[in-house]
């Protein structure tokens, strides 16, 4: 536990998320080379609306939401299997108590939290994590909570430092050696609505500090002998894991959701920026 805390507090300088600001200037020029094949199906997603939230849902499965929070896509086996309105009659979110999604995150292998597009309210669902594969057409995949809560009530004694959340994601443990990363449900990041502050939350129930950290720059730990990787965005709108049998990638999406980069956890080599549109 001490290693994880040290890693989080000193290996990372957290990066901001901002979906509301119209100034989406980035720090790097988009790459000319094409999107890698395993992520190429993301190109053109949501007809240009951008990715505003994302979460893994298990091995090889991601859920992605547009910037408006009213559509979602199921990504599996390097393909977009379905894109539906959030409130569609066949949507896996149709029974949730929220009308949209602005942030999403697993807190256990079988519990998904979502925040509404404004980031002011959240709810959760339980699901069978052994039955996720091919679940894009399972309308009863999630068993939703019967209510929702306000964001300012998150944490023990309502200790969250802000009223709205714009992004959240569970951190992957990089392990001790090259490609030793492994999935765990220990800590997640929660970003405020302005994207300039972030608060790491320990899933058993406490924040790492009494107040949030200023966001600046996030580094990807390199356990393979090279320098830690630098993330080429000033701000992001979403981040999530993509879990494969022998590799775990972290994907990060630009503030307007139209670009992304990724890196393999523990290897620390960050990709170029890729355009989705």
Coordinates of C-alpha atoms in Angstrom, one line a residue:
X1 CA 0.0 0.0 0.0
X2 CA 2.8 2.4 0.8
X3 CA 4.4 1.8 -2.6
X4 CA 1.1 2.5 -4.3
X5 CA 0.7 5.8 -2.3
X6 CA 4.3 6.8 -3.0
X7 CA 3.8 6.0 -6.7
X8 CA 0.6 8.0 -7.0
X9 CA 1.8 11.0 -5.1
X10 CA 5.3 11.3 -6.5
X11 CA 5.4 9.6 -9.9
X12 CA 2.3 11.4 -11.1
X13 CA 1.6 15.1 -11.4
X14 CA -2.0 15.0 -12.3
X15 CA -3.4 16.2 -15.5
X16 CA -6.6 18.3 -15.8
X17 CA -9.8 17.5 -17.6
X18 CA -12.1 20.2 -19.0
X19 CA -15.1 19.5 -21.2
X20 CA -16.7 23.0 -20.7
X21 CA -13.9 25.3 -21.8
X22 CA -13.9 26.3 -25.5
X23 CA -10.1 26.8 -25.6
X24 CA -8.8 23.4 -26.3
X25 CA -5.2 24.2 -27.3
X26 CA -2.9 21.2 -26.9
X27 CA 0.8 21.1 -26.3
X28 CA 1.7 18.9 -29.3
X29 CA 1.0 18.6 -33.0
X30 CA -1.2 15.7 -34.0
X31 CA 0.7 12.8 -35.5
X32 CA 0.6 12.1 -39.2
X33 CA 0.8 8.4 -38.8
X34 CA -2.4 6.4 -38.8
X35 CA -4.2 5.2 -35.7
X36 CA -2.9 1.7 -34.6
X37 CA -5.1 -1.1 -35.8
X38 CA -6.5 -2.1 -32.5
X39 CA -7.9 1.4 -31.9
X40 CA -8.7 2.3 -35.5
X41 CA -12.4 1.6 -35.1
X42 CA -12.6 4.6 -32.8
X43 CA -12.0 7.0 -35.8
X44 CA -15.1 8.9 -36.7
X45 CA -17.0 7.8 -33.6
X46 CA -20.1 9.8 -32.5
X47 CA -20.0 11.7 -35.9
X48 CA -17.5 14.3 -34.6
X49 CA -19.1 15.0 -31.2
X50 CA -16.0 13.7 -29.4
X51 CA -15.4 11.4 -26.5
X52 CA -16.4 12.9 -23.1
X53 CA -16.2 9.8 -20.8
X54 CA -14.8 6.3 -21.0
X55 CA -14.3 3.2 -18.8
X56 CA -13.1 -0.3 -19.2
X57 CA -15.6 -3.0 -18.5
X58 CA -13.2 -6.0 -18.3
X59 CA -10.9 -7.8 -20.7
X60 CA -10.9 -6.2 -24.1
X61 CA -14.1 -4.2 -23.5
X62 CA -14.6 -0.4 -23.2
X63 CA -17.6 1.9 -22.9
X64 CA -17.2 5.3 -24.5
X65 CA -19.6 8.3 -24.3
X66 CA -19.9 11.3 -26.5
X67 CA -19.2 14.9 -25.2
X68 CA -22.9 15.6 -24.8
X69 CA -23.3 12.4 -22.7
X70 CA -26.4 11.3 -24.6
X71 CA -24.8 8.5 -26.6
X72 CA -22.6 5.6 -25.8
X73 CA -20.5 3.0 -27.8
X74 CA -19.6 -0.5 -26.8
X75 CA -16.0 -1.3 -28.0
X76 CA -14.9 -5.0 -28.0
X77 CA -12.5 -7.1 -30.0
X78 CA -11.1 -3.9 -31.6
X79 CA -14.5 -3.1 -33.0
X80 CA -17.4 -0.7 -32.1
X81 CA -20.2 -3.2 -31.7
X82 CA -23.0 -0.7 -31.2
X83 CA -23.7 3.0 -30.7
X84 CA -27.0 3.9 -29.0
X85 CA -28.7 6.8 -27.4
X86 CA -28.2 6.8 -23.7
X87 CA -32.0 6.5 -23.1
X88 CA -32.8 4.2 -26.0
X89 CA -35.2 1.4 -25.2
X90 CA -32.4 -1.1 -25.9
X91 CA -29.8 0.8 -24.0
X92 CA -28.0 -0.8 -21.1
X93 CA -28.4 2.5 -19.3
X94 CA -32.2 2.8 -19.8
X95 CA -32.9 1.9 -16.2
X96 CA -30.3 4.2 -14.6
X97 CA -31.6 7.2 -12.7
X98 CA -29.5 9.7 -14.7
X99 CA -30.3 11.0 -18.2
X100 CA -26.7 11.3 -19.4
X101 CA -23.1 10.4 -18.6
X102 CA -20.2 12.8 -18.2
X103 CA -17.9 10.4 -16.3
X104 CA -17.7 6.7 -15.7
X105 CA -15.5 4.4 -13.7
X106 CA -15.3 0.9 -12.2
X107 CA -14.7 0.8 -8.5
X108 CA -14.7 -3.0 -8.4
X109 CA -14.7 -5.6 -11.2
X110 CA -18.5 -5.7 -10.9
X111 CA -19.6 -2.2 -10.0
X112 CA -19.8 0.7 -12.4
X113 CA -20.3 4.3 -11.3
X114 CA -21.5 7.0 -13.7
X115 CA -21.9 10.8 -13.2
X116 CA -24.4 12.8 -15.3
X117 CA -23.1 15.1 -18.0
X118 CA -23.1 18.1 -15.6
X119 CA -21.0 16.1 -13.1
X120 CA -23.3 17.0 -10.3
X121 CA -25.0 13.6 -9.6
X122 CA -24.0 10.0 -9.7
X123 CA -25.4 6.5 -9.5
X124 CA -24.1 3.0 -9.8
X125 CA -24.9 -0.5 -11.2
X126 CA -23.8 -4.0 -10.2
X127 CA -23.1 -6.6 -13.0
X128 CA -21.7 -10.1 -13.5
X129 CA -18.1 -9.4 -14.6
X130 CA -17.8 -13.0 -15.8
X131 CA -20.6 -12.4 -18.4
X132 CA -19.5 -9.1 -20.0
X133 CA -18.2 -10.5 -23.3
X134 CA -20.8 -9.9 -26.0
X135 CA -22.9 -7.9 -23.6
X136 CA -23.7 -5.0 -25.8
X137 CA -27.1 -6.4 -26.6
X138 CA -27.9 -7.6 -23.1
X139 CA -30.5 -5.0 -21.9
X140 CA -30.3 -6.5 -18.4
X141 CA -26.5 -6.4 -18.1
X142 CA -26.6 -3.8 -15.3
X143 CA -28.7 -3.9 -12.1
X144 CA -29.0 -0.2 -11.3
X145 CA -29.4 1.5 -8.0
X146 CA -32.9 2.8 -7.4
X147 CA -31.6 6.3 -6.7
X148 CA -28.8 8.8 -7.2
X149 CA -26.6 11.0 -5.0
X150 CA -25.1 14.5 -5.3
X151 CA -21.4 14.7 -6.1
X152 CA -20.8 16.8 -3.0
X153 CA -21.8 13.9 -0.9
X154 CA -19.1 11.6 -2.2
X155 CA -16.6 10.2 0.3
X156 CA -16.6 9.8 4.1
X157 CA -18.3 12.7 5.8
X158 CA -18.7 14.4 2.3
X159 CA -15.0 15.1 2.1
X160 CA -14.8 15.6 -1.7
X161 CA -13.5 19.1 -2.5
X162 CA -15.7 20.0 -5.4
X163 CA -19.4 19.8 -6.4
X164 CA -19.0 18.5 -10.0
X165 CA -16.9 15.8 -11.6
X166 CA -15.8 15.9 -15.2
X167 CA -13.7 12.7 -15.4
X168 CA -12.8 9.7 -13.3
X169 CA -10.8 6.6 -13.8
X170 CA -9.3 3.7 -11.9
X171 CA -5.5 3.6 -11.9
X172 CA -3.5 0.6 -12.9
X173 CA -0.7 -0.7 -10.7
X174 CA 2.5 -0.5 -12.8
X175 CA 4.2 -3.3 -10.7
X176 CA 7.9 -3.5 -10.1
X177 CA 9.3 -4.6 -13.4
X178 CA 8.9 -4.2 -17.2
X179 CA 5.3 -5.1 -18.3
X180 CA 4.5 -6.2 -14.7
X181 CA 1.3 -4.0 -14.6
X182 CA -1.8 -5.5 -13.2
X183 CA -5.4 -4.6 -12.7
X184 CA -6.5 -3.6 -9.3
X185 CA -9.3 -1.6 -7.8
X186 CA -7.5 0.5 -5.2
X187 CA -7.3 4.1 -6.3
X188 CA -9.1 6.3 -8.8
X189 CA -8.7 9.9 -9.9
X190 CA -11.6 12.4 -9.8
X191 CA -11.3 15.7 -11.7
X192 CA -13.3 18.8 -11.0
X193 CA -15.5 20.5 -13.5
X194 CA -12.9 23.2 -14.5
X195 CA -10.3 20.5 -15.0
X196 CA -7.6 22.4 -13.1
X197 CA -7.8 20.3 -9.9
X198 CA -7.8 16.6 -9.2
X199 CA -8.3 14.5 -6.1
X200 CA -7.1 10.9 -5.9
X201 CA -9.6 8.7 -4.0
X202 CA -8.8 5.4 -2.3
X203 CA -11.7 3.1 -3.1
X204 CA -12.0 1.6 0.4
X205 CA -13.1 5.1 1.4
X206 CA -10.7 8.0 1.9
X207 CA -9.0 10.8 0.0
X208 CA -5.2 11.0 -0.1
X209 CA -5.2 14.6 1.1
X210 CA -7.5 17.1 2.7
X211 CA -7.7 19.1 -0.5
X212 CA -7.2 18.5 -4.3
X213 CA -3.9 18.7 -6.2
X214 CA -3.3 21.3 -8.8
X215 CA -3.1 19.6 -12.1
X216 CA -0.1 20.1 -14.4
X217 CA 1.6 17.2 -16.0
X218 CA 1.2 13.4 -15.8
X219 CA 4.1 11.1 -16.3
X220 CA 3.9 7.4 -17.3
X221 CA 6.2 5.3 -15.1
X222 CA 8.8 3.4 -17.1
X223 CA 9.9 0.1 -15.5
X224 CA 11.8 -1.0 -18.7
X225 CA 14.9 1.1 -18.3
X226 CA 14.0 4.2 -20.1
X227 CA 12.8 7.7 -19.1
X228 CA 9.2 8.1 -17.8
X229 CA 6.8 9.1 -20.6
X230 CA 5.3 12.5 -20.9
X231 CA 1.6 12.9 -21.7
X232 CA 1.2 15.3 -24.7
X233 CA -2.0 16.9 -23.5
X234 CA -2.6 19.9 -21.2
X235 CA -6.0 18.7 -20.4
X236 CA -8.2 15.6 -21.0
X237 CA -11.9 14.9 -21.2
X238 CA -11.6 11.2 -20.4
X239 CA -9.2 8.3 -19.6
X240 CA -9.6 4.6 -19.3
X241 CA -7.8 1.3 -19.4
X242 CA -7.8 -1.2 -22.3
X243 CA -7.0 -4.6 -20.8
X244 CA -5.4 -7.3 -22.9
X245 CA -4.0 -10.7 -21.7
X246 CA -0.4 -9.5 -21.7
X247 CA -0.7 -5.7 -21.7
X248 CA -2.7 -2.9 -20.2
X249 CA -2.9 0.4 -22.0
X250 CA -4.1 3.7 -20.6
X251 CA -6.0 5.8 -23.2
X252 CA -6.2 9.6 -22.7
X253 CA -8.6 11.8 -24.7
X254 CA -8.0 15.5 -25.4
X255 CA -10.2 18.2 -23.8
X256 CA -12.6 18.3 -26.7
X257 CA -12.5 14.5 -27.2
X258 CA -11.3 14.6 -30.8
X259 CA -7.8 13.3 -30.2
X260 CA -6.2 10.6 -28.1
X261 CA -2.9 9.0 -27.1
X262 CA -2.1 5.9 -25.2
X263 CA 0.7 4.2 -23.3
X264 CA 1.4 0.7 -22.0
X265 CA 1.4 0.8 -18.2
X266 CA 4.8 0.1 -16.7
X267 CA 6.6 0.4 -20.1
X268 CA 6.1 4.2 -20.0
X269 CA 6.3 4.9 -23.7
X270 CA 3.6 7.3 -24.8
X271 CA 2.2 7.2 -28.3
X272 CA 1.9 10.2 -30.6
X273 CA -1.4 12.1 -30.7
X274 CA -4.0 10.5 -33.1
X275 CA -7.0 12.3 -34.6
X276 CA -10.4 10.8 -34.3
X277 CA -11.8 13.1 -37.0

